[in-house]
Every structure is written in C-alpha cells, then in structure tokens.
Amino acid sequence: MTQMLLSTAVACATVAAVAAAVMVWQKFHKHSHCDQALVLLYEFRHACATPLYVLRHISEHVALEMQAGLNQPGGSQLMMLPTFIEKLPNGCEKGLFYALDLSGTNFRVLRCLLGGPNARVIKQEYEVVAIPRALLLGTSEELFDFIAQRLISFIKLEGPEFQRGHNWNGHQIRELGLTISFPICQTSHNTGILIKWTEGFKIADGVGKDVVAMLQSAMDRQKGFQIRVAVLINDTVGTMAGGHYWNDDVMVGVILGTNTNACYVECNLPEDIQTKSGKMVIYMEWGRFWSSHLPRTYIDEQLDNESVNPGDRGFEKMTGAMYLGEIVRRVLARMAQEANLFGDSVPTKLKQPFILLTLEMSKMHADESPDLRIVDKVLKDVFDIKRTELSERRIVHSVCDTVTMRAARLAAAFIVGILKKIGRDGWDATGVSSRLMALPRDSEHRARLELKRTVVAMDGILYEHYHRFRIYMQAAVYELLSEAAARKLVIELSKDGSGTGASILAACHSEFAPSYS
Ligand code: BGC
C-alpha cells in the first residue's frame, strides 16, 4: 500500500515536474534572453537524470564494491574499514562518560550521564574549543597537549550530579569515546594508526603513530586526572551507536551532511578479521565511490578539476552539503555567461567559488511564494543581484531542485546498496529477502527474521534540515525496494553521533562499569 502510494506520489511529482517545465517554457517563450538559459537548464536536467534503472545499477555496484573491499583491503574504491566494534549499546548503560570529537579546526568535549533503561540520558554538557592556528602547523605533541589541557579544564567543571554518576566500583578513572575525522587505520576498538593529517592540519609528525597513544600520553602528562580512551570511532559509528541505544534493529549508520559516509554491521567477515560474535561494524568511506553509472555532468567535472583533491571523493562531490550550493552557483554562472541570465554581464559575486551555501540554496528551493520572493532575496543577499524577473527566479529554483533531487536519489541508491549487501533489500517478487530465502520456510529463525525491521540511523544537515532532500531520498528508497522490504525499513534521525553516540559507545566498552549485556 505504502509502496503504491509512494509510486503514485512519485508519478504525480514527475507529471507535475513536466507540467511545470512546460509552464515555465510557455512563460518564458516571450522572453528571448531566457530561452537560451532554458535550453541549458533542460540539458543540465537531462544530464542529472536518475531513472530507476540507473539507481538499480548503482545499488548493485555499491554492493559489489563493498564485498570487494572486504575481500581485499584496498581492493575497492570503498575503504571498508574494520572498527573491531562488535558490541553496540542497548540502553542499559549507566554512569558518567566523556566524548572528544576532533573533526576539524575546532574540537568538542562532552560529558554525558547515563541512567540505564528507565532514566537514559540524564544530563549532558559540552564545550567547543577552537584550535589556535599555530598548533595546526606545529607538532603532534603540542596539539595533543593543548587538547588534553582543555579536556582537563572541562573535567574540572564537572558538577556534583555528574560526580555521583561516575563513581562506579570506587574507581576514579574517567572513560571517553574519541571521534576522529582524519583517516585512521584501526588496529583494535581503541587503537588506530594515523594515515594522514587532513582538515587544515599541517603537522610534521604523527603519521604512522597510534592516535590514542598520542592523546593518552598527553593526558598522562596533565597530572591529577586519570582518563582512559574506551573507544576510537568514526562519526558514522557514533551515529549508529546512538541509534542502537534506542533501537536494537539499527544495522546501518549514515551521515548526509557537509560530507557523507556510512557504516553497517557486517555478519560475513573475511577470515582475517574475526570477532567472537562473528559480527563487526565496518565503515565504508562511501564519499570516495565513483562509478560510470553516476550521472556526472560537465559542471561536476569542472568542480572536481578545480578542487584540492581532483579525481577523489566523486560521490561526496555530488551529494555533500559542502558542494550542492557550489554546483548550483556554477550552473547559474554558466547560464549568466552563455545566456545572459541576470543581464548583460555576469554578476561579479556569481563568479566567486563556494559563495552560495547549501543552506541558502535550500531556502530558495523551499520557496513556495507565487513570485518566488525568497529566491529574489537570496539572489540579492548572496550575489548582489539587485533585480530579477520571475522567469529568471523560476530557472534558479529549478536548478536547485535538479541538484538536490540527484543528490537525494543517489544517496537512496547507496543506502539500498548496503541493504542489498546485508540481504535486507528483498528484491524478489514476493518481497522476501535473499537472506531469508536461504533459510527453511518453516524455521523459527526465519519466522523471527521475517518480523524484524531494518533501521537506518541517520544524521547530517541534509537529512535533518533540507526538507525536500529528505522527501526525495525517502521516495527513491521506496521506489527501489519491494513493498515488503520497504515496509520493514525505517530511517530514524540519530543526532550527534560524534558526541553523545561516542560517549554511549564508551559506556558500552567500559572497563569499570558493570557489564550491560
Ligand atoms: C570523512 C568521513 C566522515 C564523513 C562524515 C568524510 O569527509 O572522510 O570519515 O565520516 O565525512 O562526517
């Protein structure tokens, strides 16, 4: 039923889009300077198209690349990095736990008091600290000393309600979950070798060393408090852990934000990475994915060539909020250049890379006023374009729609690629997943699995705040899945994986708190 409703909704949306396109065409017909811009718009739309068969190819390709990356490290564009995490929170965790999120030139420290199944997250506090510029260019010891110092200052502000929470079994050691956004090769759930400094850091040493050991030594140099890193994670793993804390059907964690990535629970591990349970969370670095099935345009190629990492992160450059506004700006700049959209000369600010934030783009896209007043305002505020005609604003609106629809539908295909890999896609006619089909029809295990839902824990500004992105993505996920599989799939918002999620995962891997399983 849901599937039918969605298919009908999608069909209606398509009809409406075509009708809108025709209306736009008719309205512009009198205005010759818009004709050429419309031709460019239709060309761009055509190049960005993501019909169902293309999305299916992409899902299949993702699933295949996932397996290739698992079979052989470096054997795929997807990194498929093992986390050595097999235990996920279940809501019973208790005590005070810290998180440290080092994901850019700011870092964040957070404390979280967990009260078990009834009380859950009782209280949390955090602080954001800017890293002084000099430290971004200094040594790893200077950087970690600064981080440890600020962490200790934050710990010193712990109020009595938090202190009552942490005194498990009389120990005085605080435990924390560390989220790092630099590429790390994890060697256990709380150790990992730094592969590269990124995100604006130009530190001479540290590559090839264990990040947890570097932080631990710095924390030990700050006398007075004992701190143990219980887990080292990627932010997607925190998102999944945060989701699993509330719902143990969570199998996948996805971030659709400034950048993008996903992780999931792998139950068929390769021989060389085994765990007691036979399961492990793997994170994919899916932003790096590239496939000839991706609808890449001239604008994407241009953006990639002029980026700091040409040839890398193909999917992220089409889907991350960091890039969507920039893609729109480039399309508009081309229309201004080649079709005199916005007048005889190209507005100066329209030539400035990354001036249009995805947030501003989403405001234009959400504009439902008959005269597109918000589009007009954003064009004025961002590009200093004083006067626009309604026909021009309609074109701008349509470019935003095209870029977002492509991004959302591609994200959907990637999510379904993961479901396919873990046998939760159910593409056969009856909607029974391939994993279930392998089990005897009358087995209890199969009956239990048939009732189970697959939950994707999702975070990121695109999903949370960009309404049309979310709608397009959900519609495409349902388009790709059978009705039965779609009914069993739930996408849930799981906020702050790198903070709350990391502290909950630290609780789950605590050496001192009682076991929660
Ligand atoms: C990073 C990932 C991270 C993602 C989402 C990407 O640029 O490479 O490790 O999970 O952003 O924050």
mmCIF file of C-alpha atoms in Angstrom, residues 28-289:
data_model
loop_
_atom_site.group_PDB
_atom_site.id
_atom_site.type_symbol
_atom_site.label_atom_id
_atom_site.label_comp_id
_atom_site.label_asym_id
_atom_site.label_seq_id
_atom_site.Cartn_x
_atom_site.Cartn_y
_atom_site.Cartn_z
ATOM 1 C CA PHE A 28 9.483 32.263 -20.940
ATOM 2 C CA HIS A 29 8.655 31.987 -24.557
ATOM 3 C CA LYS A 30 8.156 35.715 -24.840
ATOM 4 C CA HIS A 31 11.431 36.480 -23.077
ATOM 5 C CA SER A 32 14.146 35.527 -25.504
ATOM 6 C CA HIS A 33 17.043 36.013 -23.058
ATOM 7 C CA CYS A 34 15.565 33.198 -21.009
ATOM 8 C CA ASP A 35 15.215 30.812 -23.928
ATOM 9 C CA GLN A 36 18.893 30.016 -24.071
ATOM 10 C CA ALA A 37 19.017 29.634 -20.272
ATOM 11 C CA LEU A 38 16.100 27.202 -20.519
ATOM 12 C CA VAL A 39 17.938 25.147 -23.091
ATOM 13 C CA LEU A 40 20.883 24.959 -20.681
ATOM 14 C CA LEU A 41 18.511 24.054 -17.840
ATOM 15 C CA TYR A 42 16.967 21.171 -19.792
ATOM 16 C CA GLU A 43 20.397 19.940 -20.850
ATOM 17 C CA PHE A 44 21.537 20.001 -17.230
ATOM 18 C CA ARG A 45 18.377 18.244 -16.031
ATOM 19 C CA HIS A 46 18.821 15.582 -18.630
ATOM 20 C CA ALA A 47 22.448 15.007 -17.622
ATOM 21 C CA CYS A 48 21.447 14.757 -13.938
ATOM 22 C CA ALA A 49 18.613 12.303 -14.513
ATOM 23 C CA THR A 50 18.428 9.340 -12.145
ATOM 24 C CA PRO A 51 15.799 6.968 -13.539
ATOM 25 C CA LEU A 52 15.100 3.823 -11.584
ATOM 26 C CA TYR A 53 17.269 1.557 -13.741
ATOM 27 C CA VAL A 54 20.292 3.812 -13.172
ATOM 28 C CA LEU A 55 19.696 3.779 -9.422
ATOM 29 C CA ARG A 56 19.433 -0.015 -9.509
ATOM 30 C CA HIS A 57 22.788 -0.276 -11.318
ATOM 31 C CA ILE A 58 24.339 1.997 -8.723
ATOM 32 C CA SER A 59 22.938 -0.038 -5.806
ATOM 33 C CA GLU A 60 24.299 -3.200 -7.345
ATOM 34 C CA HIS A 61 27.672 -1.627 -7.951
ATOM 35 C CA VAL A 62 27.835 -0.403 -4.337
ATOM 36 C CA ALA A 63 27.035 -3.887 -3.010
ATOM 37 C CA LEU A 64 29.725 -5.439 -5.241
ATOM 38 C CA GLU A 65 32.337 -2.869 -4.246
ATOM 39 C CA MET A 66 31.530 -3.475 -0.587
ATOM 40 C CA GLN A 67 32.276 -7.159 -0.981
ATOM 41 C CA ALA A 68 35.455 -6.430 -2.981
ATOM 42 C CA GLY A 69 36.709 -4.083 -0.263
ATOM 43 C CA LEU A 70 36.023 -6.676 2.421
ATOM 44 C CA ASN A 71 37.745 -9.430 0.475
ATOM 45 C CA GLN A 72 40.880 -7.427 -0.065
ATOM 46 C CA PRO A 73 41.966 -4.236 1.725
ATOM 47 C CA GLY A 74 42.429 -1.623 -0.986
ATOM 48 C CA GLY A 75 40.586 -3.870 -3.444
ATOM 49 C CA SER A 76 37.730 -1.397 -3.864
ATOM 50 C CA GLN A 77 37.012 2.311 -4.039
ATOM 51 C CA LEU A 78 35.140 1.827 -0.785
ATOM 52 C CA MET A 79 37.631 1.580 2.055
ATOM 53 C CA MET A 80 35.506 -0.854 4.116
ATOM 54 C CA LEU A 81 37.429 -0.148 7.297
ATOM 55 C CA PRO A 82 37.132 -2.558 10.217
ATOM 56 C CA THR A 83 36.338 -0.921 13.575
ATOM 57 C CA PHE A 84 36.743 -4.024 15.795
ATOM 58 C CA ILE A 85 33.471 -2.963 17.385
ATOM 59 C CA GLU A 86 31.010 -5.799 17.727
ATOM 60 C CA LYS A 87 29.121 -4.680 20.809
ATOM 61 C CA LEU A 88 26.558 -1.905 20.433
ATOM 62 C CA PRO A 89 24.688 -0.130 23.235
ATOM 63 C CA ASN A 90 21.314 -1.418 24.356
ATOM 64 C CA GLY A 91 20.010 1.328 26.641
ATOM 65 C CA CYS A 92 21.131 -0.296 29.915
ATOM 66 C CA GLU A 93 24.399 1.664 30.128
ATOM 67 C CA LYS A 94 24.921 3.647 33.312
ATOM 68 C CA GLY A 95 27.454 6.135 34.562
ATOM 69 C CA LEU A 96 29.372 9.207 33.502
ATOM 70 C CA PHE A 97 31.237 9.079 30.208
ATOM 71 C CA TYR A 98 33.109 11.625 28.146
ATOM 72 C CA ALA A 99 33.493 12.184 24.424
ATOM 73 C CA LEU A 100 36.120 14.084 22.489
ATOM 74 C CA ASP A 101 35.338 14.963 18.904
ATOM 75 C CA LEU A 102 38.323 16.028 16.837
ATOM 76 C CA SER A 103 36.879 16.620 13.415
ATOM 77 C CA GLY A 104 38.240 19.917 12.239
ATOM 78 C CA THR A 105 39.961 23.011 13.415
ATOM 79 C CA ASN A 106 37.574 23.046 16.388
ATOM 80 C CA PHE A 107 37.194 20.203 18.791
ATOM 81 C CA ARG A 108 34.430 19.404 21.198
ATOM 82 C CA VAL A 109 34.440 17.854 24.645
ATOM 83 C CA LEU A 110 31.275 16.443 26.100
ATOM 84 C CA ARG A 111 30.162 14.657 29.266
ATOM 85 C CA CYS A 112 27.086 12.524 29.390
ATOM 86 C CA LEU A 113 25.397 10.970 32.409
ATOM 87 C CA LEU A 114 23.597 7.751 31.557
ATOM 88 C CA GLY A 115 20.970 6.355 33.891
ATOM 89 C CA GLY A 116 20.124 2.914 32.482
ATOM 90 C CA PRO A 117 16.926 1.714 30.792
ATOM 91 C CA ASN A 118 14.470 3.982 32.583
ATOM 92 C CA ALA A 119 16.405 7.196 33.004
ATOM 93 C CA ARG A 120 18.521 7.007 29.750
ATOM 94 C CA VAL A 121 20.480 10.208 29.055
ATOM 95 C CA ILE A 122 20.054 12.119 32.308
ATOM 96 C CA LYS A 123 22.199 15.103 31.552
ATOM 97 C CA GLN A 124 24.920 16.255 29.213
ATOM 98 C CA GLU A 125 27.170 19.251 28.789
ATOM 99 C CA TYR A 126 29.686 20.202 26.152
ATOM 100 C CA GLU A 127 32.198 22.824 25.162
ATOM 101 C CA VAL A 128 33.599 23.713 21.736
ATOM 102 C CA VAL A 129 37.241 24.768 21.630
ATOM 103 C CA ALA A 130 38.946 26.467 18.671
ATOM 104 C CA ILE A 131 42.435 25.155 17.991
ATOM 105 C CA PRO A 132 44.914 28.066 17.709
ATOM 106 C CA ARG A 133 46.284 28.390 14.169
ATOM 107 C CA ALA A 134 49.885 27.890 15.258
ATOM 108 C CA LEU A 135 49.008 24.435 16.590
ATOM 109 C CA LEU A 136 47.620 23.369 13.228
ATOM 110 C CA LEU A 137 51.130 23.771 11.860
ATOM 111 C CA GLY A 138 53.133 22.579 14.880
ATOM 112 C CA THR A 139 53.953 19.150 16.321
ATOM 113 C CA SER A 140 51.592 16.370 17.364
ATOM 114 C CA GLU A 141 52.776 16.679 20.982
ATOM 115 C CA GLU A 142 51.884 20.380 21.116
ATOM 116 C CA LEU A 143 48.479 19.683 19.605
ATOM 117 C CA PHE A 144 47.591 16.804 21.912
ATOM 118 C CA ASP A 145 48.932 18.678 24.968
ATOM 119 C CA PHE A 146 46.549 21.527 24.156
ATOM 120 C CA ILE A 147 43.634 19.142 23.686
ATOM 121 C CA ALA A 148 44.426 17.310 26.950
ATOM 122 C CA GLN A 149 44.726 20.600 28.841
ATOM 123 C CA ARG A 150 41.323 21.789 27.646
ATOM 124 C CA LEU A 151 39.773 18.408 28.349
ATOM 125 C CA ILE A 152 41.070 18.548 31.935
ATOM 126 C CA SER A 153 39.775 22.119 32.373
ATOM 127 C CA PHE A 154 36.382 20.862 31.227
ATOM 128 C CA ILE A 155 36.522 17.894 33.612
ATOM 129 C CA LYS A 156 37.261 20.275 36.476
ATOM 130 C CA LEU A 157 33.879 21.912 35.886
ATOM 131 C CA GLU A 158 32.051 18.620 36.484
ATOM 132 C CA GLY A 159 29.108 19.320 38.799
ATOM 133 C CA PRO A 160 28.197 17.075 41.776
ATOM 134 C CA GLU A 161 25.323 15.392 39.901
ATOM 135 C CA PHE A 162 27.843 14.135 37.321
ATOM 136 C CA GLN A 163 30.350 13.100 40.001
ATOM 137 C CA ARG A 164 27.771 10.948 41.763
ATOM 138 C CA GLY A 165 27.246 9.189 38.434
ATOM 139 C CA HIS A 166 30.821 8.213 37.705
ATOM 140 C CA ASN A 167 31.909 6.600 40.935
ATOM 141 C CA TRP A 168 31.430 3.030 39.738
ATOM 142 C CA ASN A 169 33.108 0.346 41.854
ATOM 143 C CA GLY A 170 35.149 3.012 43.607
ATOM 144 C CA HIS A 171 37.381 3.722 40.581
ATOM 145 C CA GLN A 172 38.391 7.246 39.709
ATOM 146 C CA ILE A 173 39.117 6.771 36.041
ATOM 147 C CA ARG A 174 37.020 8.670 33.548
ATOM 148 C CA GLU A 175 36.427 6.931 30.241
ATOM 149 C CA LEU A 176 35.885 8.578 26.917
ATOM 150 C CA GLY A 177 34.900 7.900 23.336
ATOM 151 C CA LEU A 178 37.227 9.554 20.834
ATOM 152 C CA THR A 179 35.857 10.543 17.411
ATOM 153 C CA ILE A 180 38.490 11.381 14.824
ATOM 154 C CA SER A 181 37.822 12.532 11.299
ATOM 155 C CA PHE A 182 41.323 12.008 9.956
ATOM 156 C CA PRO A 183 41.924 8.803 8.010
ATOM 157 C CA ILE A 184 42.843 6.179 10.601
ATOM 158 C CA CYS A 185 43.700 2.511 10.244
ATOM 159 C CA GLN A 186 42.114 0.946 13.311
ATOM 160 C CA THR A 187 44.012 -1.884 14.952
ATOM 161 C CA SER A 188 41.511 -2.526 17.767
ATOM 162 C CA HIS A 189 38.357 -0.829 19.061
ATOM 163 C CA ASN A 190 40.537 1.677 20.912
ATOM 164 C CA THR A 191 43.744 1.956 18.905
ATOM 165 C CA GLY A 192 44.373 3.283 15.423
ATOM 166 C CA ILE A 193 47.255 4.451 13.276
ATOM 167 C CA LEU A 194 47.047 7.920 11.752
ATOM 168 C CA ILE A 195 47.289 7.662 7.966
ATOM 169 C CA LYS A 196 47.204 11.366 7.102
ATOM 170 C CA TRP A 197 46.518 14.770 8.637
ATOM 171 C CA THR A 198 43.671 16.484 6.775
ATOM 172 C CA GLU A 199 41.062 19.164 7.546
ATOM 173 C CA GLY A 200 43.542 22.061 7.542
ATOM 174 C CA PHE A 201 46.207 20.419 9.760
ATOM 175 C CA LYS A 202 49.808 20.522 8.524
ATOM 176 C CA ILE A 203 51.589 18.741 11.341
ATOM 177 C CA ALA A 204 55.084 17.480 10.674
ATOM 178 C CA ASP A 205 54.925 14.253 12.684
ATOM 179 C CA GLY A 206 52.293 11.830 13.958
ATOM 180 C CA VAL A 207 51.603 9.936 10.738
ATOM 181 C CA GLY A 208 52.145 6.207 11.351
ATOM 182 C CA LYS A 209 51.577 6.566 15.106
ATOM 183 C CA ASP A 210 48.662 5.446 17.250
ATOM 184 C CA VAL A 211 46.393 8.478 17.822
ATOM 185 C CA VAL A 212 45.034 7.070 21.062
ATOM 186 C CA ALA A 213 48.563 6.579 22.451
ATOM 187 C CA MET A 214 49.441 10.174 21.476
ATOM 188 C CA LEU A 215 46.350 11.500 23.269
ATOM 189 C CA GLN A 216 46.849 9.143 26.228
ATOM 190 C CA SER A 217 50.457 10.337 26.776
ATOM 191 C CA ALA A 218 49.304 13.951 26.637
ATOM 192 C CA MET A 219 46.530 13.232 29.149
ATOM 193 C CA ASP A 220 49.028 11.456 31.415
ATOM 194 C CA ARG A 221 51.327 14.482 31.273
ATOM 195 C CA GLN A 222 48.450 16.529 32.745
ATOM 196 C CA LYS A 223 48.629 15.288 36.305
ATOM 197 C CA GLY A 224 45.580 14.933 38.524
ATOM 198 C CA PHE A 225 43.003 13.048 36.447
ATOM 199 C CA GLN A 226 43.067 9.540 35.069
ATOM 200 C CA ILE A 227 41.372 9.179 31.715
ATOM 201 C CA ARG A 228 41.051 6.110 29.528
ATOM 202 C CA VAL A 229 40.047 6.066 25.857
ATOM 203 C CA ALA A 230 37.433 3.305 25.755
ATOM 204 C CA VAL A 231 36.685 3.537 22.023
ATOM 205 C CA LEU A 232 38.091 5.214 18.945
ATOM 206 C CA ILE A 233 35.460 5.783 16.294
ATOM 207 C CA ASN A 234 34.427 7.412 13.063
ATOM 208 C CA ASP A 235 31.390 9.728 13.373
ATOM 209 C CA THR A 236 29.125 7.342 11.425
ATOM 210 C CA VAL A 237 29.826 4.641 14.022
ATOM 211 C CA GLY A 238 28.748 7.094 16.742
ATOM 212 C CA THR A 239 25.560 7.775 14.771
ATOM 213 C CA MET A 240 24.823 4.086 14.566
ATOM 214 C CA ALA A 241 25.648 3.527 18.260
ATOM 215 C CA GLY A 242 23.403 6.446 19.261
ATOM 216 C CA GLY A 243 20.575 4.923 17.207
ATOM 217 C CA HIS A 244 21.179 1.411 18.562
ATOM 218 C CA TYR A 245 20.980 2.718 22.115
ATOM 219 C CA TRP A 246 17.260 3.316 21.497
ATOM 220 C CA ASN A 247 16.509 0.643 18.955
ATOM 221 C CA ASP A 248 18.380 -2.618 18.544
ATOM 222 C CA ASP A 249 17.133 -3.082 14.968
ATOM 223 C CA VAL A 250 19.627 -0.400 13.863
ATOM 224 C CA MET A 251 22.020 -2.042 11.399
ATOM 225 C CA VAL A 252 23.246 0.944 9.395
ATOM 226 C CA GLY A 253 24.536 4.427 10.270
ATOM 227 C CA VAL A 254 24.569 7.176 7.635
ATOM 228 C CA ILE A 255 25.719 10.792 7.644
ATOM 229 C CA LEU A 256 24.283 13.059 4.969
ATOM 230 C CA GLY A 257 25.716 16.382 5.978
ATOM 231 C CA THR A 258 28.552 18.656 4.911
ATOM 232 C CA ASN A 259 30.286 15.434 3.913
ATOM 233 C CA THR A 260 28.912 11.947 3.713
ATOM 234 C CA ASN A 261 29.708 8.430 4.862
ATOM 235 C CA ALA A 262 28.095 5.237 6.158
ATOM 236 C CA CYS A 263 28.762 2.207 8.339
ATOM 237 C CA TYR A 264 26.896 -1.025 8.948
ATOM 238 C CA VAL A 265 27.040 -4.297 10.844
ATOM 239 C CA GLU A 266 28.790 -6.951 8.757
ATOM 240 C CA CYS A 267 27.868 -10.535 9.634
ATOM 241 C CA ASN A 268 30.032 -12.270 6.992
ATOM 242 C CA LEU A 269 33.501 -11.175 7.959
ATOM 243 C CA PRO A 270 36.537 -12.187 5.933
ATOM 244 C CA GLU A 271 38.729 -14.843 7.561
ATOM 245 C CA ASP A 272 41.489 -12.471 8.616
ATOM 246 C CA ILE A 273 39.190 -10.252 10.714
ATOM 247 C CA GLN A 274 37.128 -12.368 13.019
ATOM 248 C CA THR A 275 35.300 -11.472 16.228
ATOM 249 C CA LYS A 276 33.657 -13.580 18.944
ATOM 250 C CA SER A 277 30.163 -12.829 17.671
ATOM 251 C CA GLY A 278 31.146 -13.098 14.011
ATOM 252 C CA LYS A 279 29.902 -9.514 13.510
ATOM 253 C CA MET A 280 31.690 -6.198 13.287
ATOM 254 C CA VAL A 281 30.858 -2.616 12.436
ATOM 255 C CA ILE A 282 32.539 -1.630 9.170
ATOM 256 C CA TYR A 283 32.690 1.927 7.943
ATOM 257 C CA MET A 284 32.845 2.478 4.268
ATOM 258 C CA GLU A 285 34.136 5.946 3.374
ATOM 259 C CA TRP A 286 31.496 5.893 0.654
ATOM 260 C CA GLY A 287 32.218 9.517 -0.306
ATOM 261 C CA ARG A 288 35.138 8.137 -2.365
ATOM 262 C CA PHE A 289 32.896 5.988 -4.534
#
